[in-house]
Amino acid sequence: MSTASTPSISGDISGQSVAVSRPTSLGGVLSVPGDKSISHRSMILNAIAQGDALVQGLSGGEDVISTMHCLQAMGVSIEPAGAAGSYTVKGRGSQLEEPSDILDAGNSGTSMRLLSGVLASQAFVSVITGDGSLRSRPMQRIVHPLKQMGAQILGRQNDTLAPLIVRGGSLQGIEYDLPMASAQVKSAIMLAALSADGDTVIHQPALSRDHTERMVTAMGGSIEENGLDLVIHPSKLKAVDITVPGDISSAAFWIVAGLCHPNARILVRGVGLNPSRTGIIDVLLEMGAGDGLKLVDERTEGGEPVADILVTSTDLHGVEIGGDMIPRMLDEVPILAVAACFATGDTVIRDAAELRVKETDRIDTTVTEMTRLGANIESWGDGMVIHGKSELNGAECQSHGDHRLAMSMAVAGLLGNGEVIVHGAADASVSYPEFWQHLELLVEDVR
Ligand code: S3P
């Protein structure tokens, strides 16, 4: 194992445990995988559209592969089309085939919830399940509105947990007050609403990512947006070619690494900057990252704003965040907690109770693992406070089976004083299969 003073990553990077310590400098140029949320939607929406589509830059993460396999099990032809991440999807219109076996969404909440919205209108019976984490995550939030629309859905524990059994059929439009700002729930209802009888109205409590709205509209679907209210008119979709931008949630690991390491320069190419996803950039700018965080070559690709992001070492200070900011950076809270350890003063995160029902209870797992590293961090029901600057030390950390935890701990290892051993390192593949290779590249490029 290496020591904290040598630029280092050791252990089998395809295996379960990897040791990471702070290199003297950190630098390089890389492209992160295609945006996970857009990747799921590019497969699902093109599958239920008419015509063929070429999707490029698809994420190779396990979550997206789960969606692809479920769709293939329902007769959708999805074939590689040359370059890595390029696929041809042959749309089936709104009619899928009854799957002959149980659909497996793996670790992916997006696969299970969005596909349930599709299954709700299919005239067949299907069963969808997932791994232990997914089977413990709340499904009542989609079961309730989809039943109200006319689908029959059964699940464990009074229809609240997967496996879910869905007997789809004719649906009616509903008016629905979304109880939480969730893009997965909103999208499940929208997907069902496309083939319902009558309009569906969704009242959102706050804006969550709007990739479904954008893609449905690009495919000729009819959605009216009025502030936080959405009206979905039943629509037939036309397949569209999609180039998936880089995932800002994956880029966030290198943005924080580059800002907080004392001698860093990292360029992340082609990152999607949809405003419903850029909360992490806004928060880091509020923390004083301005001099070290530059958006380069801002452009629009496939209807989504995209830029390269250049980060260099910068001093940060603590901030208070909550309210509407949280859905804009929900998946980035664990890595923000790492950044907050290197900021002066306190960083306070409120209104983030949704973190408790992610792949793990991310308030608990983040606080547990950061505490092992010596962070001065406390949690409460819907948030946490990180007292900066905390000296981070070496320790053995667990991913708890959560990809974002594994990657956040690895970045803590790149920044802190001792060697961080990340157990469950391979979990990164759920969203970012190239994560460990990219980490090595950033360390090696400056050796
Ligand atoms: C996602 C929505 C978010 C996010 C998840 C992906 C999506 O969850 O945490 O990783 O693709 O719709 P919410 O449903 O809580 O918004």
GROMACS .gro file of C-alpha atoms and ligand atoms in nm:
model
  463
    1MET     CA    1   0.000   0.000   0.000
    2SER     CA    2   0.119   0.350  -0.071
    3THR     CA    3   0.165   0.635   0.172
    4ALA     CA    4   0.002   0.975   0.186
    5SER     CA    5   0.305   1.155   0.047
    6THR     CA    6   0.320   0.967  -0.285
    7PRO     CA    7   0.071   1.028  -0.564
    8SER     CA    8  -0.123   0.711  -0.534
    9ILE     CA    9  -0.396   0.474  -0.606
   10SER     CA   10  -0.338   0.110  -0.533
   11GLY     CA   11  -0.529  -0.212  -0.519
   12ASP     CA   12  -0.713  -0.385  -0.800
   13ILE     CA   13  -0.920  -0.107  -0.954
   14SER     CA   14  -1.168  -0.356  -1.093
   15GLY     CA   15  -1.192  -0.520  -0.751
   16GLN     CA   16  -1.352  -0.441  -0.422
   17SER     CA   17  -1.094  -0.237  -0.228
   18VAL     CA   18  -0.881   0.050  -0.352
   19ALA     CA   19  -0.639   0.266  -0.152
   20VAL     CA   20  -0.620   0.634  -0.242
   21SER     CA   21  -0.392   0.903  -0.103
   22ARG     CA   22  -0.313   1.261  -0.193
   23PRO     CA   23  -0.086   1.313  -0.492
   24THR     CA   24   0.144   1.616  -0.493
   25SER     CA   25  -0.050   1.742  -0.791
   26LEU     CA   26  -0.364   1.642  -0.976
   27GLY     CA   27  -0.435   1.716  -1.339
   28GLY     CA   28  -0.557   1.607  -1.678
   29VAL     CA   29  -0.835   1.620  -1.933
   30LEU     CA   30  -1.121   1.375  -1.940
   31SER     CA   31  -1.479   1.316  -2.052
   32VAL     CA   32  -1.724   1.174  -1.802
   33PRO     CA   33  -1.987   0.915  -1.904
   34GLY     CA   34  -2.312   1.019  -2.068
   35ASP     CA   35  -2.571   1.166  -1.836
   36LYS     CA   36  -2.748   0.880  -1.658
   37SER     CA   37  -3.090   1.046  -1.646
   38ILE     CA   38  -3.083   1.142  -2.014
   39SER     CA   39  -2.949   0.796  -2.107
   40HIS     CA   40  -3.245   0.617  -1.941
   41ARG     CA   41  -3.493   0.849  -2.109
   42SER     CA   42  -3.329   0.821  -2.452
   43MET     CA   43  -3.385   0.444  -2.441
   44ILE     CA   44  -3.734   0.444  -2.286
   45LEU     CA   45  -3.888   0.726  -2.489
   46ASN     CA   46  -3.743   0.605  -2.819
   47ALA     CA   47  -3.867   0.252  -2.737
   48ILE     CA   48  -4.227   0.375  -2.715
   49ALA     CA   49  -4.193   0.613  -3.011
   50GLN     CA   50  -4.252   0.547  -3.379
   51GLY     CA   51  -3.941   0.508  -3.594
   52ASP     CA   52  -3.573   0.435  -3.534
   53ALA     CA   53  -3.329   0.651  -3.341
   54LEU     CA   54  -2.954   0.669  -3.308
   55VAL     CA   55  -2.846   0.738  -2.950
   56GLN     CA   56  -2.484   0.843  -2.903
   57GLY     CA   57  -2.282   0.890  -2.586
   58LEU     CA   58  -2.505   0.658  -2.382
   59SER     CA   59  -2.380   0.593  -2.029
   60GLY     CA   60  -2.232   0.245  -1.989
   61GLY     CA   61  -2.328   0.249  -1.620
   62GLU     CA   62  -2.505  -0.057  -1.481
   63ASP     CA   63  -2.824   0.140  -1.413
   64VAL     CA   64  -2.866   0.230  -1.779
   65ILE     CA   65  -2.783  -0.125  -1.885
   66SER     CA   66  -3.065  -0.242  -1.654
   67THR     CA   67  -3.311  -0.018  -1.840
   68MET     CA   68  -3.181  -0.145  -2.173
   69HIS     CA   69  -3.221  -0.511  -2.072
   70CYS     CA   70  -3.575  -0.453  -1.944
   71LEU     CA   71  -3.674  -0.290  -2.272
   72GLN     CA   72  -3.512  -0.569  -2.474
   73ALA     CA   73  -3.710  -0.819  -2.265
   74MET     CA   74  -4.023  -0.640  -2.393
   75GLY     CA   75  -3.930  -0.684  -2.757
   76VAL     CA   76  -3.747  -0.355  -2.815
   77SER     CA   77  -3.455  -0.389  -3.053
   78ILE     CA   78  -3.154  -0.198  -2.916
   79GLU     CA   79  -2.832  -0.273  -3.105
   80PRO     CA   80  -2.480  -0.128  -3.083
   81ALA     CA   81  -2.417   0.110  -3.373
   82GLY     CA   82  -2.042   0.135  -3.415
   83ALA     CA   83  -1.873   0.368  -3.170
   84ALA     CA   84  -1.881   0.290  -2.796
   85GLY     CA   85  -2.199   0.430  -2.643
   86SER     CA   86  -2.383   0.439  -2.979
   87TYR     CA   87  -2.702   0.237  -3.016
   88THR     CA   88  -2.990   0.209  -3.259
   89VAL     CA   89  -3.327   0.186  -3.087
   90LYS     CA   90  -3.619   0.061  -3.296
   91GLY     CA   91  -3.933   0.221  -3.160
   92ARG     CA   92  -4.238  -0.004  -3.116
   93GLY     CA   93  -4.494   0.275  -3.094
   94SER     CA   94  -4.685   0.253  -2.770
   95GLN     CA   95  -4.716  -0.129  -2.780
   96LEU     CA   96  -4.450  -0.340  -2.608
   97GLU     CA   97  -4.441  -0.722  -2.579
   98GLU     CA   98  -4.530  -0.905  -2.261
   99PRO     CA   99  -4.198  -1.004  -2.097
  100SER     CA  100  -4.166  -1.378  -2.045
  101ASP     CA  101  -3.975  -1.335  -1.719
  102ILE     CA  102  -3.934  -1.095  -1.427
  103LEU     CA  103  -3.784  -0.758  -1.525
  104ASP     CA  104  -3.471  -0.672  -1.325
  105ALA     CA  105  -3.403  -0.304  -1.256
  106GLY     CA  106  -3.089  -0.388  -1.054
  107ASN     CA  107  -2.989  -0.095  -0.834
  108SER     CA  108  -3.174   0.160  -1.043
  109GLY     CA  109  -3.465   0.359  -0.902
  110THR     CA  110  -3.496   0.544  -1.233
  111SER     CA  111  -3.537   0.216  -1.425
  112MET     CA  112  -3.802   0.082  -1.190
  113ARG     CA  113  -4.005   0.401  -1.156
  114LEU     CA  114  -3.996   0.518  -1.517
  115LEU     CA  115  -4.059   0.171  -1.657
  116SER     CA  116  -4.354   0.127  -1.420
  117GLY     CA  117  -4.504   0.436  -1.582
  118VAL     CA  118  -4.472   0.262  -1.919
  119LEU     CA  119  -4.597  -0.075  -1.790
  120ALA     CA  120  -4.907   0.092  -1.646
  121SER     CA  121  -5.053   0.136  -1.995
  122GLN     CA  122  -4.944  -0.198  -2.145
  123ALA     CA  123  -5.219  -0.457  -2.189
  124PHE     CA  124  -5.024  -0.734  -2.013
  125VAL     CA  125  -4.895  -0.847  -1.677
  126SER     CA  126  -4.536  -0.783  -1.578
  127VAL     CA  127  -4.326  -0.813  -1.265
  128ILE     CA  128  -4.040  -0.576  -1.195
  129THR     CA  129  -3.785  -0.620  -0.918
  130GLY     CA  130  -3.436  -0.505  -0.823
  131ASP     CA  131  -3.149  -0.562  -0.583
  132GLY     CA  132  -3.178  -0.545  -0.202
  133SER     CA  133  -3.137  -0.168  -0.197
  134LEU     CA  134  -3.403  -0.107  -0.461
  135ARG     CA  135  -3.644  -0.351  -0.296
  136SER     CA  136  -3.627  -0.140   0.020
  137ARG     CA  137  -3.692   0.195  -0.153
  138PRO     CA  138  -4.039   0.354  -0.149
  139MET     CA  139  -4.260   0.266  -0.445
  140GLN     CA  140  -4.588   0.390  -0.300
  141ARG     CA  141  -4.499   0.725  -0.456
  142ILE     CA  142  -4.551   0.580  -0.806
  143VAL     CA  143  -4.799   0.305  -0.721
  144HIS     CA  144  -5.049   0.557  -0.581
  145PRO     CA  145  -5.080   0.786  -0.886
  146LEU     CA  146  -5.055   0.500  -1.138
  147LYS     CA  147  -5.339   0.314  -0.961
  148GLN     CA  148  -5.539   0.634  -0.962
  149MET     CA  149  -5.493   0.642  -1.340
  150GLY     CA  150  -5.639   0.291  -1.364
  151ALA     CA  151  -5.341   0.053  -1.354
  152GLN     CA  152  -5.355  -0.250  -1.125
  153ILE     CA  153  -5.035  -0.275  -0.921
  154LEU     CA  154  -4.945  -0.508  -0.638
  155GLY     CA  155  -4.631  -0.502  -0.429
  156ARG     CA  156  -4.490  -0.618  -0.101
  157GLN     CA  157  -4.597  -0.452   0.222
  158ASN     CA  158  -4.932  -0.327   0.108
  159ASP     CA  159  -4.816  -0.235  -0.244
  160THR     CA  160  -4.537  -0.007  -0.123
  161LEU     CA  161  -4.227  -0.213  -0.205
  162ALA     CA  162  -4.091  -0.404  -0.506
  163PRO     CA  163  -4.122  -0.655  -0.656
  164LEU     CA  164  -4.416  -0.485  -0.824
  165ILE     CA  165  -4.672  -0.675  -1.029
  166VAL     CA  166  -4.830  -0.450  -1.290
  167ARG     CA  167  -5.141  -0.532  -1.492
  168GLY     CA  168  -5.157  -0.239  -1.729
  169GLY     CA  169  -5.442  -0.127  -1.950
  170SER     CA  170  -5.654   0.173  -2.031
  171LEU     CA  171  -5.566   0.474  -1.820
  172GLN     CA  172  -5.742   0.801  -1.744
  173GLY     CA  173  -5.571   1.134  -1.698
  174ILE     CA  174  -5.555   1.263  -1.339
  175GLU     CA  175  -5.478   1.583  -1.154
  176TYR     CA  176  -5.200   1.508  -0.909
  177ASP     CA  177  -5.024   1.702  -0.634
  178LEU     CA  178  -4.673   1.561  -0.628
  179PRO     CA  179  -4.587   1.516  -0.259
  180MET     CA  180  -4.211   1.553  -0.318
  181ALA     CA  181  -3.992   1.715  -0.586
  182SER     CA  182  -3.905   1.387  -0.758
  183ALA     CA  183  -3.818   1.361  -1.126
  184GLN     CA  184  -3.866   0.985  -1.117
  185VAL     CA  185  -4.221   1.010  -0.986
  186LYS     CA  186  -4.307   1.299  -1.216
  187SER     CA  187  -4.168   1.104  -1.513
  188ALA     CA  188  -4.355   0.783  -1.424
  189ILE     CA  189  -4.682   0.978  -1.427
  190MET     CA  190  -4.588   1.159  -1.748
  191LEU     CA  191  -4.504   0.835  -1.927
  192ALA     CA  192  -4.839   0.686  -1.826
  193ALA     CA  193  -5.015   1.011  -1.917
  194LEU     CA  194  -4.892   0.995  -2.277
  195SER     CA  195  -5.131   0.707  -2.346
  196ALA     CA  196  -5.410   0.799  -2.104
  197ASP     CA  197  -5.758   0.910  -2.195
  198GLY     CA  198  -5.771   1.283  -2.124
  199ASP     CA  199  -5.514   1.528  -1.995
  200THR     CA  200  -5.301   1.480  -1.684
  201VAL     CA  201  -5.209   1.772  -1.462
  202ILE     CA  202  -4.910   1.751  -1.226
  203HIS     CA  203  -4.851   2.015  -0.959
  204GLN     CA  204  -4.483   2.008  -0.851
  205PRO     CA  205  -4.375   2.140  -0.511
  206ALA     CA  206  -4.038   2.246  -0.660
  207LEU     CA  207  -3.859   2.193  -0.989
  208SER     CA  208  -3.678   1.862  -1.029
  209ARG     CA  209  -3.477   1.765  -1.338
  210ASP     CA  210  -3.682   1.822  -1.652
  211HIS     CA  211  -3.521   1.588  -1.905
  212THR     CA  212  -3.847   1.399  -1.964
  213GLU     CA  213  -4.034   1.719  -2.045
  214ARG     CA  214  -3.762   1.827  -2.289
  215MET     CA  215  -3.732   1.492  -2.463
  216VAL     CA  216  -4.108   1.429  -2.491
  217THR     CA  217  -4.147   1.776  -2.643
  218ALA     CA  218  -3.859   1.712  -2.887
  219MET     CA  219  -4.040   1.392  -2.992
  220GLY     CA  220  -4.359   1.578  -3.075
  221GLY     CA  221  -4.540   1.510  -2.747
  222SER     CA  222  -4.757   1.784  -2.606
  223ILE     CA  223  -4.675   1.920  -2.261
  224GLU     CA  224  -4.773   2.262  -2.132
  225GLU     CA  225  -4.555   2.405  -1.858
  226ASN     CA  226  -4.694   2.678  -1.642
  227GLY     CA  227  -4.454   2.752  -1.360
  228LEU     CA  228  -4.442   2.435  -1.156
  229ASP     CA  229  -4.758   2.292  -1.316
  230LEU     CA  230  -4.744   2.051  -1.605
  231VAL     CA  231  -5.029   1.951  -1.835
  232ILE     CA  232  -4.960   1.638  -2.037
  233HIS     CA  233  -5.182   1.581  -2.338
  234PRO     CA  234  -5.202   1.221  -2.464
  235SER     CA  235  -4.950   1.206  -2.747
  236LYS     CA  236  -4.781   0.972  -2.991
  237LEU     CA  237  -4.405   1.017  -2.998
  238LYS     CA  238  -4.172   1.024  -3.298
  239ALA     CA  239  -3.824   0.874  -3.249
  240VAL     CA  240  -3.540   1.127  -3.236
  241ASP     CA  241  -3.164   1.088  -3.252
  242ILE     CA  242  -3.002   1.188  -2.924
  243THR     CA  243  -2.648   1.280  -2.830
  244VAL     CA  244  -2.622   1.237  -2.455
  245PRO     CA  245  -2.411   1.506  -2.283
  246GLY     CA  246  -2.160   1.423  -2.007
  247ASP     CA  247  -2.308   1.365  -1.662
  248ILE     CA  248  -2.267   1.664  -1.430
  249SER     CA  249  -2.321   1.429  -1.135
  250SER     CA  250  -2.008   1.238  -1.241
  251ALA     CA  251  -1.816   1.556  -1.325
  252ALA     CA  252  -1.889   1.682  -0.972
  253PHE     CA  253  -1.628   1.442  -0.827
  254TRP     CA  254  -1.350   1.597  -1.036
  255ILE     CA  255  -1.481   1.951  -0.988
  256VAL     CA  256  -1.453   1.911  -0.611
  257ALA     CA  257  -1.119   1.728  -0.639
  258GLY     CA  258  -0.975   2.007  -0.856
  259LEU     CA  259  -1.102   2.291  -0.638
  260CYS     CA  260  -0.994   2.140  -0.306
  261HIS     CA  261  -0.658   1.986  -0.397
  262PRO     CA  262  -0.377   2.239  -0.338
  263ASN     CA  263  -0.214   2.187  -0.678
  264ALA     CA  264  -0.470   2.089  -0.941
  265ARG     CA  265  -0.586   2.166  -1.292
  266ILE     CA  266  -0.859   1.945  -1.441
  267LEU     CA  267  -1.057   1.994  -1.761
  268VAL     CA  268  -1.381   1.795  -1.787
  269ARG     CA  269  -1.512   1.796  -2.144
  270GLY     CA  270  -1.872   1.809  -2.266
  271VAL     CA  271  -2.067   1.833  -1.943
  272GLY     CA  272  -2.446   1.876  -1.958
  273LEU     CA  273  -2.554   2.197  -1.784
  274ASN     CA  274  -2.931   2.169  -1.779
  275PRO     CA  275  -3.034   2.436  -1.523
  276SER     CA  276  -3.233   2.178  -1.323
  277ARG     CA  277  -2.901   1.997  -1.261
  278THR     CA  278  -2.647   2.273  -1.201
  279GLY     CA  279  -2.710   2.331  -0.831
  280ILE     CA  280  -2.364   2.195  -0.745
  281ILE     CA  281  -2.199   2.462  -0.965
  282ASP     CA  282  -2.411   2.738  -0.813
  283VAL     CA  283  -2.335   2.621  -0.459
  284LEU     CA  284  -1.961   2.592  -0.525
  285LEU     CA  285  -1.962   2.942  -0.677
  286GLU     CA  286  -2.141   3.065  -0.365
  287MET     CA  287  -1.864   2.896  -0.164
  288GLY     CA  288  -1.609   3.115  -0.345
  289ALA     CA  289  -1.506   2.883  -0.630
  290GLY     CA  290  -1.530   3.164  -0.890
  291ASP     CA  291  -1.157   3.194  -0.961
  292GLY     CA  292  -1.113   2.820  -0.992
  293LEU     CA  293  -1.423   2.713  -1.182
  294LYS     CA  294  -1.464   2.821  -1.542
  295LEU     CA  295  -1.718   2.717  -1.801
  296VAL     CA  296  -1.543   2.696  -2.137
  297ASP     CA  297  -1.696   2.675  -2.486
  298GLU     CA  298  -2.060   2.695  -2.373
  299ARG     CA  299  -2.286   2.549  -2.643
  300THR     CA  300  -2.616   2.367  -2.703
  301GLU     CA  301  -2.609   2.002  -2.808
  302GLY     CA  302  -2.925   1.799  -2.866
  303GLY     CA  303  -3.140   2.060  -2.694
  304GLU     CA  304  -2.933   2.060  -2.373
  305PRO     CA  305  -2.677   2.325  -2.268
  306VAL     CA  306  -2.322   2.184  -2.259
  307ALA     CA  307  -1.977   2.323  -2.170
  308ASP     CA  308  -1.628   2.210  -2.078
  309ILE     CA  309  -1.549   2.274  -1.711
  310LEU     CA  310  -1.201   2.385  -1.607
  311VAL     CA  311  -1.118   2.364  -1.237
  312THR     CA  312  -0.810   2.476  -1.048
  313SER     CA  313  -0.722   2.490  -0.677
  314THR     CA  314  -0.928   2.749  -0.488
  315ASP     CA  315  -1.012   2.845  -0.128
  316LEU     CA  316  -1.375   2.779  -0.036
  317HIS     CA  317  -1.595   2.897   0.249
  318GLY     CA  318  -1.904   2.736   0.401
  319VAL     CA  319  -2.264   2.807   0.289
  320GLU     CA  320  -2.620   2.729   0.395
  321ILE     CA  321  -2.834   2.553   0.139
  322GLY     CA  322  -3.190   2.422   0.136
  323GLY     CA  323  -3.530   2.466  -0.030
  324ASP     CA  324  -3.547   2.466  -0.409
  325MET     CA  325  -3.169   2.427  -0.439
  326ILE     CA  326  -3.177   2.070  -0.305
  327PRO     CA  327  -3.353   1.900  -0.601
  328ARG     CA  328  -3.102   2.075  -0.831
  329MET     CA  329  -2.808   1.899  -0.664
  330LEU     CA  330  -2.961   1.606  -0.479
  331ASP     CA  331  -2.711   1.344  -0.595
  332GLU     CA  332  -2.416   1.574  -0.527
  333VAL     CA  333  -2.465   1.613  -0.151
  334PRO     CA  334  -2.210   1.341  -0.054
  335ILE     CA  335  -1.936   1.505  -0.264
  336LEU     CA  336  -2.039   1.850  -0.144
  337ALA     CA  337  -1.987   1.721   0.212
  338VAL     CA  338  -1.629   1.634   0.113
  339ALA     CA  339  -1.576   1.984  -0.033
  340ALA     CA  340  -1.720   2.139   0.284
  341CYS     CA  341  -1.444   1.978   0.492
  342PHE     CA  342  -1.192   2.188   0.297
  343ALA     CA  343  -1.395   2.509   0.327
  344THR     CA  344  -1.362   2.756   0.613
  345GLY     CA  345  -1.665   2.784   0.839
  346ASP     CA  346  -1.980   2.573   0.852
  347THR     CA  347  -2.175   2.429   0.561
  348VAL     CA  348  -2.538   2.365   0.650
  349ILE     CA  349  -2.762   2.145   0.433
  350ARG     CA  350  -3.138   2.146   0.506
  351ASP     CA  351  -3.457   2.016   0.339
  352ALA     CA  352  -3.277   1.710   0.207
  353ALA     CA  353  -3.493   1.433   0.359
  354GLU     CA  354  -3.516   1.271   0.013
  355LEU     CA  355  -3.152   1.168   0.063
  356ARG     CA  356  -3.276   0.915   0.317
  357VAL     CA  357  -3.447   0.710   0.043
  358LYS     CA  358  -3.169   0.700  -0.216
  359GLU     CA  359  -2.953   0.391  -0.292
  360THR     CA  360  -2.862   0.420   0.078
  361ASP     CA  361  -2.976   0.663   0.347
  362ARG     CA  362  -2.721   0.914   0.219
  363ILE     CA  363  -2.746   1.138   0.523
  364ASP     CA  364  -2.647   0.848   0.748
  365THR     CA  365  -2.392   0.686   0.521
  366THR     CA  366  -2.220   1.015   0.432
  367VAL     CA  367  -2.194   1.119   0.797
  368THR     CA  368  -2.078   0.772   0.908
  369GLU     CA  369  -1.803   0.748   0.647
  370MET     CA  370  -1.688   1.109   0.672
  371THR     CA  371  -1.668   1.071   1.050
  372ARG     CA  372  -1.432   0.774   1.004
  373LEU     CA  373  -1.203   1.011   0.812
  374GLY     CA  374  -1.207   1.263   1.094
  375ALA     CA  375  -1.461   1.508   0.952
  376ASN     CA  376  -1.647   1.726   1.198
  377ILE     CA  377  -1.996   1.649   1.068
  378GLU     CA  378  -2.339   1.605   1.229
  379SER     CA  379  -2.678   1.507   1.089
  380TRP     CA  380  -3.042   1.558   1.171
  381GLY     CA  381  -3.371   1.449   1.011
  382ASP     CA  382  -3.339   1.632   0.680
  383GLY     CA  383  -2.984   1.752   0.666
  384MET     CA  384  -2.638   1.787   0.806
  385VAL     CA  385  -2.375   2.041   0.908
  386ILE     CA  386  -2.008   2.012   0.820
  387HIS     CA  387  -1.776   2.220   1.036
  388GLY     CA  388  -1.478   2.332   0.827
  389LYS     CA  389  -1.196   2.307   0.798
  390SER     CA  390  -1.181   1.946   0.909
  391GLU     CA  391  -0.850   1.766   0.876
  392LEU     CA  392  -0.931   1.447   0.687
  393ASN     CA  393  -0.718   1.146   0.774
  394GLY     CA  394  -0.670   0.798   0.637
  395ALA     CA  395  -0.919   0.527   0.729
  396GLU     CA  396  -1.103   0.230   0.588
  397CYS     CA  397  -1.436   0.335   0.435
  398GLN     CA  398  -1.737   0.140   0.314
  399SER     CA  399  -1.944   0.218   0.006
  400HIS     CA  400  -2.253   0.056   0.166
  401GLY     CA  401  -2.327  -0.060  -0.189
  402ASP     CA  402  -2.374   0.304  -0.296
  403HIS     CA  403  -2.186   0.424  -0.605
  404ARG     CA  404  -2.182   0.788  -0.502
  405LEU     CA  405  -2.045   0.706  -0.158
  406ALA     CA  406  -1.762   0.497  -0.307
  407MET     CA  407  -1.660   0.782  -0.538
  408SER     CA  408  -1.694   1.053  -0.271
  409MET     CA  409  -1.465   0.858  -0.038
  410ALA     CA  410  -1.211   0.816  -0.317
  411VAL     CA  411  -1.204   1.195  -0.369
  412ALA     CA  412  -1.163   1.241   0.007
  413GLY     CA  413  -0.857   1.017  -0.030
  414LEU     CA  414  -0.715   1.241  -0.304
  415LEU     CA  415  -0.750   1.543  -0.076
  416GLY     CA  416  -0.685   1.434   0.282
  417ASN     CA  417  -0.378   1.354   0.487
  418GLY     CA  418  -0.377   0.975   0.499
  419GLU     CA  419  -0.455   0.673   0.294
  420VAL     CA  420  -0.825   0.609   0.239
  421ILE     CA  421  -0.914   0.249   0.164
  422VAL     CA  422  -1.245   0.234  -0.020
  423HIS     CA  423  -1.422  -0.098   0.026
  424GLY     CA  424  -1.689  -0.158  -0.235
  425ALA     CA  425  -1.489   0.037  -0.493
  426ALA     CA  426  -1.650  -0.154  -0.782
  427ASP     CA  427  -1.989  -0.002  -0.692
  428ALA     CA  428  -1.881   0.307  -0.887
  429SER     CA  429  -1.982   0.113  -1.201
  430VAL     CA  430  -2.348   0.174  -1.128
  431SER     CA  431  -2.310   0.522  -1.279
  432TYR     CA  432  -1.941   0.560  -1.371
  433PRO     CA  433  -1.761   0.240  -1.483
  434GLU     CA  434  -1.450   0.440  -1.585
  435PHE     CA  435  -1.420   0.618  -1.249
  436TRP     CA  436  -1.110   0.441  -1.118
  437GLN     CA  437  -0.929   0.459  -1.452
  438HIS     CA  438  -1.003   0.831  -1.465
  439LEU     CA  439  -0.876   0.878  -1.111
  440GLU     CA  440  -0.553   0.701  -1.209
  441LEU     CA  441  -0.525   0.918  -1.517
  442LEU     CA  442  -0.555   1.240  -1.315
  443VAL     CA  443  -0.283   1.123  -1.078
  444GLU     CA  444  -0.053   0.981  -1.349
  445ASP     CA  445  -0.084   1.274  -1.588
  446VAL     CA  446   0.110   1.492  -1.348
  447ARG     CA  447   0.369   1.239  -1.231
  448S3P     C1  448  -3.329   1.082  -1.131
  448S3P     C2  449  -3.391   1.161  -1.040
  448S3P     C3  450  -3.339   1.188  -0.906
  448S3P     C4  451  -3.196   1.137  -0.886
  448S3P     C5  452  -3.169   1.007  -0.953
  448S3P     C6  453  -3.203   1.013  -1.101
  448S3P     C7  454  -3.390   1.068  -1.264
  448S3P     O1  455  -3.424   1.131  -0.814
  448S3P     O2  456  -3.166   1.128  -0.749
  448S3P     O3  457  -3.034   0.971  -0.938
  448S3P     O4  458  -3.322   1.025  -1.359
  448S3P     O5  459  -3.510   1.101  -1.277
  448S3P     P1  460  -3.566   1.197  -0.774
  448S3P     O6  461  -3.672   1.109  -0.828
  448S3P     O7  462  -3.561   1.204  -0.626
  448S3P     O8  463  -3.573   1.334  -0.839
   0.00000   0.00000   0.00000
